[in-house]
Tab-separated table of C-alpha atoms (C1' of nucleotides) in Angstrom:
chain	number	residue	atom	x	y	z
K	1002	LEU	CA	-26.311	-1.854	-15.870
K	1003	GLN	CA	-26.830	-2.741	-12.239
K	1004	VAL	CA	-25.528	-5.961	-10.695
K	1005	THR	CA	-26.140	-7.373	-7.223
K	1006	LEU	CA	-23.776	-9.528	-5.190
K	1007	ARG	CA	-24.412	-11.479	-1.990
K	1008	PRO	CA	-21.530	-10.817	0.423
K	1009	PRO	CA	-20.595	-13.376	3.102
K	1010	PRO	CA	-22.204	-13.079	6.587
K	1011	GLY	CA	-20.777	-10.222	8.643
K	1012	PHE	CA	-19.333	-8.440	5.607
K	1013	ASP	CA	-19.162	-4.649	5.889
K	1014	LEU	CA	-18.535	-2.522	2.807
K	1015	ILE	CA	-17.315	0.553	4.675
K	1016	ALA	CA	-14.902	-1.403	6.895
K	1017	THR	CA	-13.552	-3.161	3.807
K	1018	ALA	CA	-13.279	-0.008	1.678
K	1019	ARG	CA	-11.483	1.891	4.436
K	1020	SER	CA	-9.334	-1.054	5.523
K	1021	HIS	CA	-6.123	0.667	4.363
K	1022	GLY	CA	-4.960	3.494	2.128
K	1023	TRP	CA	-5.967	2.022	-1.238
K	1024	TYR	CA	-9.411	3.667	-1.210
K	1025	ASP	CA	-7.592	7.011	-1.305
K	1026	LEU	CA	-5.669	6.225	-4.511
K	1027	PRO	CA	-7.193	6.355	-8.000
K	1028	PRO	CA	-8.885	4.568	-9.679
K	1029	PHE	CA	-10.547	4.041	-6.262
K	1030	SER	CA	-12.342	6.785	-4.416
K	1031	PHE	CA	-14.692	6.697	-1.484
K	1032	ASP	CA	-17.620	9.039	-0.922
K	1033	GLY	CA	-18.320	9.170	2.798
K	1034	ASP	CA	-21.588	11.084	2.404
K	1035	SER	CA	-23.223	8.492	0.149
K	1036	GLN	CA	-21.189	5.587	1.610
K	1037	THR	CA	-20.226	4.627	-1.922
K	1038	LEU	CA	-16.996	3.071	-3.124
K	1039	HIS	CA	-16.188	4.292	-6.628
K	1040	ARG	CA	-13.800	2.542	-8.939
K	1041	VAL	CA	-12.863	2.545	-12.614
K	1042	ILE	CA	-12.226	-0.950	-13.977
K	1043	THR	CA	-11.170	-2.217	-17.373
K	1044	VAL	CA	-13.400	-4.740	-19.113
K	1045	GLY	CA	-12.732	-5.807	-22.687
K	1046	GLY	CA	-10.193	-3.028	-23.148
K	1047	ARG	CA	-12.669	-0.307	-22.100
K	1048	ALA	CA	-12.857	1.734	-18.919
K	1049	HIS	CA	-16.070	1.439	-16.881
K	1050	ASP	CA	-17.238	3.363	-13.826
K	1051	LEU	CA	-18.406	1.312	-10.856
K	1052	ALA	CA	-20.377	2.703	-7.908
K	1053	ILE	CA	-20.610	0.101	-5.136
K	1054	ARG	CA	-23.112	0.488	-2.288
K	1055	ALA	CA	-24.482	-1.739	0.466
K	1056	VAL	CA	-28.253	-1.997	0.302
K	1057	ARG	CA	-30.139	-4.181	2.793
K	1058	GLY	CA	-27.338	-6.714	3.179
K	1059	ALA	CA	-26.560	-6.922	-0.532
K	1060	LEU	CA	-23.985	-5.140	-2.673
K	1061	ARG	CA	-25.423	-3.024	-5.488
K	1062	VAL	CA	-23.017	-2.137	-8.257
K	1063	LYS	CA	-23.905	0.458	-10.856
K	1064	VAL	CA	-21.846	-0.008	-14.026
K	1065	THR	CA	-21.376	2.681	-16.713
K	1066	PRO	CA	-21.294	1.918	-19.592
K	1067	ASP	CA	-22.781	-1.571	-19.590
K	1068	ALA	CA	-20.362	-4.477	-19.306
K	1069	PRO	CA	-20.816	-8.253	-18.974
K	1070	ALA	CA	-22.208	-8.810	-15.451
K	1071	GLY	CA	-20.071	-11.883	-14.827
K	1072	GLU	CA	-16.839	-10.018	-15.432
K	1073	VAL	CA	-17.911	-7.093	-13.219
K	1074	LYS	CA	-18.893	-9.445	-10.403
K	1075	SER	CA	-15.648	-11.322	-10.567
K	1076	GLN	CA	-13.571	-8.119	-10.326
K	1077	VAL	CA	-15.683	-6.871	-7.403
K	1078	ARG	CA	-15.265	-10.207	-5.601
K	1079	VAL	CA	-11.482	-9.895	-5.962
K	1080	MET	CA	-11.336	-6.259	-4.814
K	1081	LEU	CA	-13.565	-6.764	-1.764
K	1082	ARG	CA	-12.150	-10.214	-0.928
K	1083	LEU	CA	-15.654	-11.705	-0.809
K	1084	ASP	CA	-14.340	-15.269	-1.063
K	1085	GLU	CA	-11.823	-14.983	1.745
K	1086	ASP	CA	-12.477	-17.154	4.806
K	1087	LEU	CA	-11.467	-15.247	7.965
K	1088	SER	CA	-13.218	-17.560	10.447
K	1089	SER	CA	-10.033	-18.976	11.969
K	1090	PHE	CA	-8.667	-15.436	12.414
K	1091	TYR	CA	-11.847	-14.229	14.142
K	1092	ALA	CA	-11.795	-17.302	16.393
K	1093	LEU	CA	-8.401	-16.139	17.706
K	1094	ALA	CA	-9.418	-12.465	17.830
K	1095	ASP	CA	-12.557	-13.191	19.878
K	1096	ASP	CA	-10.311	-13.937	22.884
K	1097	ASP	CA	-8.290	-10.743	22.470
K	1098	PRO	CA	-9.752	-7.558	23.995
K	1099	LYS	CA	-7.626	-5.481	21.603
K	1100	ILE	CA	-9.060	-7.022	18.447
K	1101	ALA	CA	-12.379	-8.658	19.332
K	1102	TRP	CA	-14.149	-5.586	17.881
K	1103	ALA	CA	-13.090	-6.623	14.352
K	1104	ARG	CA	-15.675	-9.384	13.925
K	1105	ARG	CA	-18.520	-7.162	15.138
K	1106	ARG	CA	-17.392	-4.344	12.858
K	1107	GLY	CA	-16.913	-6.602	9.829
K	1108	ALA	CA	-13.257	-5.526	9.578
K	1109	GLY	CA	-10.445	-7.757	8.325
K	1110	ARG	CA	-10.851	-7.812	4.542
K	1111	LEU	CA	-8.140	-5.635	3.019
K	1112	LEU	CA	-9.184	-3.823	-0.134
K	1113	ARG	CA	-7.130	-4.712	-3.182
K	1114	ALA	CA	-6.915	-3.911	-6.878
K	1115	PRO	CA	-8.486	-6.208	-9.467
K	1116	THR	CA	-4.962	-7.132	-10.592
K	1117	VAL	CA	-1.821	-8.133	-8.715
K	1118	TYR	CA	0.075	-5.903	-11.142
K	1119	GLU	CA	-1.709	-2.764	-9.937
K	1120	ASP	CA	-1.098	-3.646	-6.287
K	1121	VAL	CA	2.613	-4.178	-6.954
K	1122	ILE	CA	3.035	-0.859	-8.792
K	1123	LYS	CA	1.144	1.041	-6.100
K	1124	MET	CA	3.042	-0.599	-3.253
K	1125	LEU	CA	6.295	0.409	-4.921
K	1126	LEU	CA	4.985	3.981	-4.962
K	1127	THR	CA	4.390	3.928	-1.197
K	1128	THR	CA	8.056	3.287	-0.414
K	1129	ASN	CA	10.305	5.897	1.173
K	1130	CYS	CA	7.887	8.784	0.820
K	1131	SER	CA	4.951	10.486	2.495
K	1132	TRP	CA	1.407	9.353	1.795
K	1133	SER	CA	0.728	12.643	0.028
K	1134	LEU	CA	3.558	11.934	-2.411
K	1135	THR	CA	2.206	8.415	-3.071
K	1136	ARG	CA	-1.144	10.007	-3.871
K	1137	VAL	CA	0.472	12.486	-6.282
K	1138	MET	CA	2.588	9.861	-8.078
K	1139	VAL	CA	-0.284	7.387	-8.496
K	1140	GLY	CA	-2.573	10.224	-9.616
K	1141	ARG	CA	-0.169	11.345	-12.330
K	1142	LEU	CA	0.436	7.772	-13.501
K	1143	VAL	CA	-3.296	7.095	-13.851
K	1144	ASP	CA	-3.983	10.480	-15.485
K	1145	LYS	CA	-1.251	10.112	-18.080
K	1146	LEU	CA	-1.613	6.452	-19.052
K	1147	GLY	CA	-5.056	5.233	-17.958
K	1148	ASP	CA	-8.051	4.917	-20.296
K	1149	ALA	CA	-10.847	7.411	-19.643
K	1150	ALA	CA	-14.216	6.271	-18.298
K	1151	PRO	CA	-17.505	8.171	-18.883
K	1152	SER	CA	-17.153	9.991	-15.535
K	1153	GLY	CA	-13.826	11.438	-16.675
K	1154	GLY	CA	-11.974	9.214	-14.204
K	1155	ARG	CA	-9.366	6.866	-15.563
K	1156	ALA	CA	-8.590	3.183	-15.251
K	1157	PHE	CA	-5.278	1.960	-13.901
K	1158	PRO	CA	-2.796	1.732	-16.793
K	1159	THR	CA	-2.226	-1.698	-18.291
K	1160	PRO	CA	1.254	-3.269	-18.187
K	1161	GLU	CA	1.405	-2.770	-21.967
K	1162	ALA	CA	0.651	0.960	-21.694
K	1163	MET	CA	3.275	1.351	-18.977
K	1164	ALA	CA	5.837	-0.809	-20.802
K	1165	ALA	CA	5.639	1.476	-23.836
K	1166	ARG	CA	7.142	4.393	-21.892
K	1167	ASP	CA	10.762	4.746	-20.839
K	1168	GLU	CA	12.550	5.647	-17.645
K	1169	ARG	CA	12.676	9.356	-18.557
K	1170	PHE	CA	8.906	9.467	-18.713
K	1171	TYR	CA	8.580	8.061	-15.198
K	1172	ARG	CA	11.261	10.436	-13.893
K	1173	ASP	CA	10.311	13.645	-15.675
K	1174	GLU	CA	6.553	13.357	-16.061
K	1175	VAL	CA	5.310	11.045	-13.309
K	1176	ARG	CA	8.136	12.315	-11.096
K	1177	THR	CA	8.756	9.034	-9.337
K	1178	GLY	CA	12.482	9.732	-8.924
K	1179	TYR	CA	14.751	6.726	-8.418
K	1180	ARG	CA	11.718	4.388	-8.571
K	1181	ALA	CA	11.473	4.963	-12.344
K	1182	PRO	CA	13.714	2.085	-13.537
K	1183	HIS	CA	11.852	-0.330	-11.251
K	1184	LEU	CA	8.515	0.676	-12.779
K	1185	VAL	CA	9.847	0.177	-16.299
K	1186	ARG	CA	11.276	-3.236	-15.518
K	1187	ILE	CA	8.177	-4.589	-13.782
K	1188	ALA	CA	5.890	-3.252	-16.527
K	1189	ARG	CA	8.008	-4.674	-19.354
K	1190	ASP	CA	8.498	-8.050	-17.686
K	1191	GLN	CA	4.772	-8.332	-17.013
K	1192	ALA	CA	3.818	-7.183	-20.530
K	1193	SER	CA	6.254	-9.594	-22.172
K	1194	GLY	CA	5.115	-12.558	-20.081
K	1195	LYS	CA	8.467	-12.931	-18.333
K	1196	LEU	CA	6.559	-12.129	-15.154
K	1197	ALA	CA	3.102	-13.644	-14.580
K	1198	LEU	CA	1.956	-11.680	-11.549
K	1199	GLU	CA	-1.717	-12.620	-11.909
K	1200	SER	CA	-0.885	-16.297	-11.371
K	1201	TRP	CA	0.588	-15.412	-7.973
K	1202	ARG	CA	-2.953	-15.274	-6.574
K	1203	ASP	CA	-3.073	-19.070	-6.908
K	1204	GLU	CA	0.144	-19.663	-4.960
K	1205	ARG	CA	-0.682	-21.129	-1.532
K	1206	ASP	CA	2.885	-21.371	-0.204
K	1207	ALA	CA	3.177	-17.991	1.560
K	1208	GLU	CA	6.914	-18.225	2.176
K	1209	ALA	CA	7.675	-19.053	-1.443
K	1210	LEU	CA	5.473	-16.164	-2.527
K	1211	HIS	CA	7.228	-13.812	-0.118
K	1212	ASP	CA	10.588	-14.794	-1.640
K	1213	ARG	CA	9.288	-14.098	-5.142
K	1214	LEU	CA	7.944	-10.703	-4.092
K	1215	LEU	CA	11.360	-9.808	-2.691
K	1216	GLU	CA	12.921	-10.570	-6.069
K	1217	LEU	CA	10.916	-7.783	-7.710
K	1218	PRO	CA	13.033	-4.634	-8.188
K	1219	GLY	CA	12.262	-1.967	-5.612
K	1220	ILE	CA	10.299	-4.380	-3.432
K	1221	GLY	CA	11.965	-4.935	-0.052
K	1222	PRO	CA	10.720	-6.326	3.268
K	1223	TYR	CA	8.059	-3.684	3.938
K	1224	ALA	CA	6.531	-3.873	0.454
K	1225	ALA	CA	6.749	-7.676	0.227
K	1226	ASP	CA	5.047	-8.152	3.608
K	1227	ASN	CA	2.217	-5.831	2.634
K	1228	LEU	CA	1.797	-7.262	-0.861
K	1229	LEU	CA	1.634	-10.731	0.616
K	1230	ARG	CA	-1.305	-9.556	2.723
K	1231	LEU	CA	-3.108	-8.521	-0.431
K	1232	LEU	CA	-2.431	-12.001	-1.802
K	1233	GLY	CA	-3.910	-13.623	1.304
K	1234	GLY	CA	-0.796	-14.298	3.431
K	1235	TYR	CA	-0.768	-12.543	6.804
K	1236	GLY	CA	2.259	-14.092	8.509
K	1237	TYR	CA	4.552	-11.053	8.201
K	1238	LEU	CA	4.228	-7.733	10.021
K	1239	GLY	CA	5.255	-5.284	7.268
K	1240	LEU	CA	6.437	-2.663	9.740
K	1241	ASP	CA	7.119	0.792	8.364
K	1242	SER	CA	7.638	4.215	9.904
K	1243	TRP	CA	3.869	4.740	10.175
K	1244	CYS	CA	3.325	1.423	11.998
K	1245	ARG	CA	6.224	2.112	14.348
K	1246	SER	CA	4.994	5.544	15.285
K	1247	LYS	CA	1.435	4.245	15.764
K	1248	LEU	CA	2.699	1.395	17.953
K	1249	LYS	CA	4.553	3.930	20.097
K	1250	ARG	CA	1.423	6.041	20.398
K	1251	LEU	CA	-0.770	3.079	21.369
K	1252	TYR	CA	1.831	1.500	23.661
K	1253	PRO	CA	3.837	4.468	24.953
K	1254	ARG	CA	5.821	2.372	27.424
K	1255	THR	CA	7.633	0.503	24.652
K	1256	ARG	CA	11.122	1.532	23.543
K	1257	ASP	CA	11.366	-0.973	20.702
K	1258	PRO	CA	8.160	-1.180	18.622
K	1259	ASP	CA	9.562	-3.991	16.426
K	1260	ARG	CA	10.130	-6.280	19.366
K	1261	LEU	CA	6.837	-5.319	20.954
K	1262	ALA	CA	4.938	-6.195	17.764
K	1263	GLU	CA	6.856	-9.422	17.352
K	1264	ARG	CA	5.870	-10.472	20.877
K	1265	MET	CA	2.360	-9.059	21.070
K	1266	TYR	CA	0.942	-10.624	17.896
K	1267	ARG	CA	2.884	-13.903	17.988
K	1268	ARG	CA	-0.144	-15.878	19.174
K	1269	TYR	CA	-1.880	-15.129	15.881
K	1270	GLY	CA	0.651	-17.233	13.923
K	1271	VAL	CA	-0.179	-17.055	10.204
K	1272	TRP	CA	-2.626	-14.228	10.958
K	1273	ARG	CA	-0.285	-11.982	12.915
K	1274	GLY	CA	0.103	-9.355	10.177
K	1275	LEU	CA	-3.653	-8.907	10.013
K	1276	ALA	CA	-3.950	-8.779	13.807
K	1277	MET	CA	-1.378	-6.007	14.010
K	1278	TRP	CA	-2.899	-4.003	11.168
K	1279	LEU	CA	-6.356	-4.123	12.750
K	1280	ASP	CA	-4.961	-3.137	16.141
K	1281	LEU	CA	-3.208	-0.128	14.564
K	1282	THR	CA	-6.216	0.990	12.520
K	1283	ARG	CA	-8.942	0.465	15.089
K	1284	ASP	CA	-9.580	4.212	15.308
K	1285	TRP	CA	-10.168	4.321	11.532
K	1286	HIS	CA	-13.267	2.215	12.107
K	1287	GLU	CA	-14.548	4.091	15.131
K	1288	SER	CA	-15.092	7.395	13.351
K	1289	THR	CA	-16.639	8.545	10.108
K	1290	ASP	CA	-13.796	11.026	9.589
K	1291	ASP	CA	-11.396	10.196	6.779
K	1292	PRO	CA	-8.243	8.870	8.503
K	1293	LEU	CA	-6.084	9.950	5.562
K	1294	ALA	CA	-7.523	13.443	5.175
P	1275	DG	C1'	12.019	32.849	0.446
P	1276	DC	C1'	15.424	29.400	1.603
P	1277	DG	C1'	17.546	25.358	3.866
P	1278	DT	C1'	16.802	21.136	6.310
P	1279	DC	C1'	14.469	17.122	7.513
P	1280	DC	C1'	12.011	13.035	6.688
P	1281	DA	C1'	8.114	10.245	5.138
P	1282	DG	C1'	3.798	3.882	4.922
P	1283	DG	C1'	12.344	1.864	2.151
P	1284	DT	C1'	15.546	-0.424	-1.038
P	1285	DC	C1'	19.896	-1.525	-2.845
P	1286	DT	C1'	24.834	-1.793	-3.114
P	1287	DA	C1'	29.312	-1.927	-1.369
P	1288	DC	C1'	32.026	-3.047	2.087
P	1289	DC	C1'	33.413	-5.103	6.423
U	802	DG	C1'	25.044	-11.264	8.330
U	803	DG	C1'	25.340	-6.670	9.511
U	804	DT	C1'	25.573	-1.742	8.319
U	805	DA	C1'	26.617	2.902	6.145
U	806	DG	C1'	25.408	5.763	2.441
U	807	DA	C1'	23.043	7.032	-1.728
U	808	DC	C1'	18.744	7.773	-3.747
U	809	DC	C1'	13.917	11.247	-5.904
U	810	DT	C1'	10.158	13.901	-4.386
U	811	DG	C1'	7.318	17.168	-1.962
U	812	DG	C1'	5.323	18.831	2.333
U	813	DA	C1'	6.327	20.601	6.964
U	814	DC	C1'	8.985	23.253	9.678
U	815	DG	C1'	12.276	26.752	11.408
U	816	DC	C1'	14.577	30.842	10.519
DNA sequence: GCGTCCAGGTCTACC
DNA sequence: GGTAGACCTGGACGC
């Protein structure tokens, strides 16, 4: 099956795919040579391969095996944020020499998973470790519990599949260390209905949502700020060791990157988290090299 | 080959 | 409300 989507004006697939590290974690992968974003999604309990390419202003999605086009389109729209309105952010950025490039480049849409659940689990696996360890932990989780697609790649595990395993499994086999009990609790609460993470996409009160994110086990300020971005709230900076070191590199005269960021992006108000992220990742969009290689 | 450090932090106990 | 210390893993680094 092949489906076609009409992206909004100015949309750029490459800038969206490589907007942050998610493209580097399965079930996403990005092929720089063919400029194709690959992804395994689950539709009707089965794993399907997607290959997403930009062709003459449209998005072409090859789906294997066939799946209902409407369901594929709706998952692609969520992942690529096709329905997000960034016009008021770009209006602010146009006056800022540091970030005015973003509109021209089509940057600003942050890639996300088709489910909030997947984003939460992955964000938890980025905490207190190197990016290479995040990649290893997510890879093992997907390999061991995800359903296989025709390509041999696997879908992200469902909450039910994850809930069926215990803490030992996440310690000894996925090797997530002290994060294991958090994974079990989030998976079981989501599978049982005690948590309803997918409904959080409809929450428009960013502060209330931020508070709820912080209540999740293993999710602290860094992870909550960044998850909120994936839910459409950009008012928090989500500073981590990578951001701080990049801020120091870009602005070597600063001694306190936290204060600098607080001051420098304040004018963006509810968009300040996005403004900072784009400022820090500008070089990712200026080169075809993989920034995470 | 071995020890140390720290990376896209969080939580608890204690002041 | 502020802070020290514990917590898994694996890659980088120095010796």
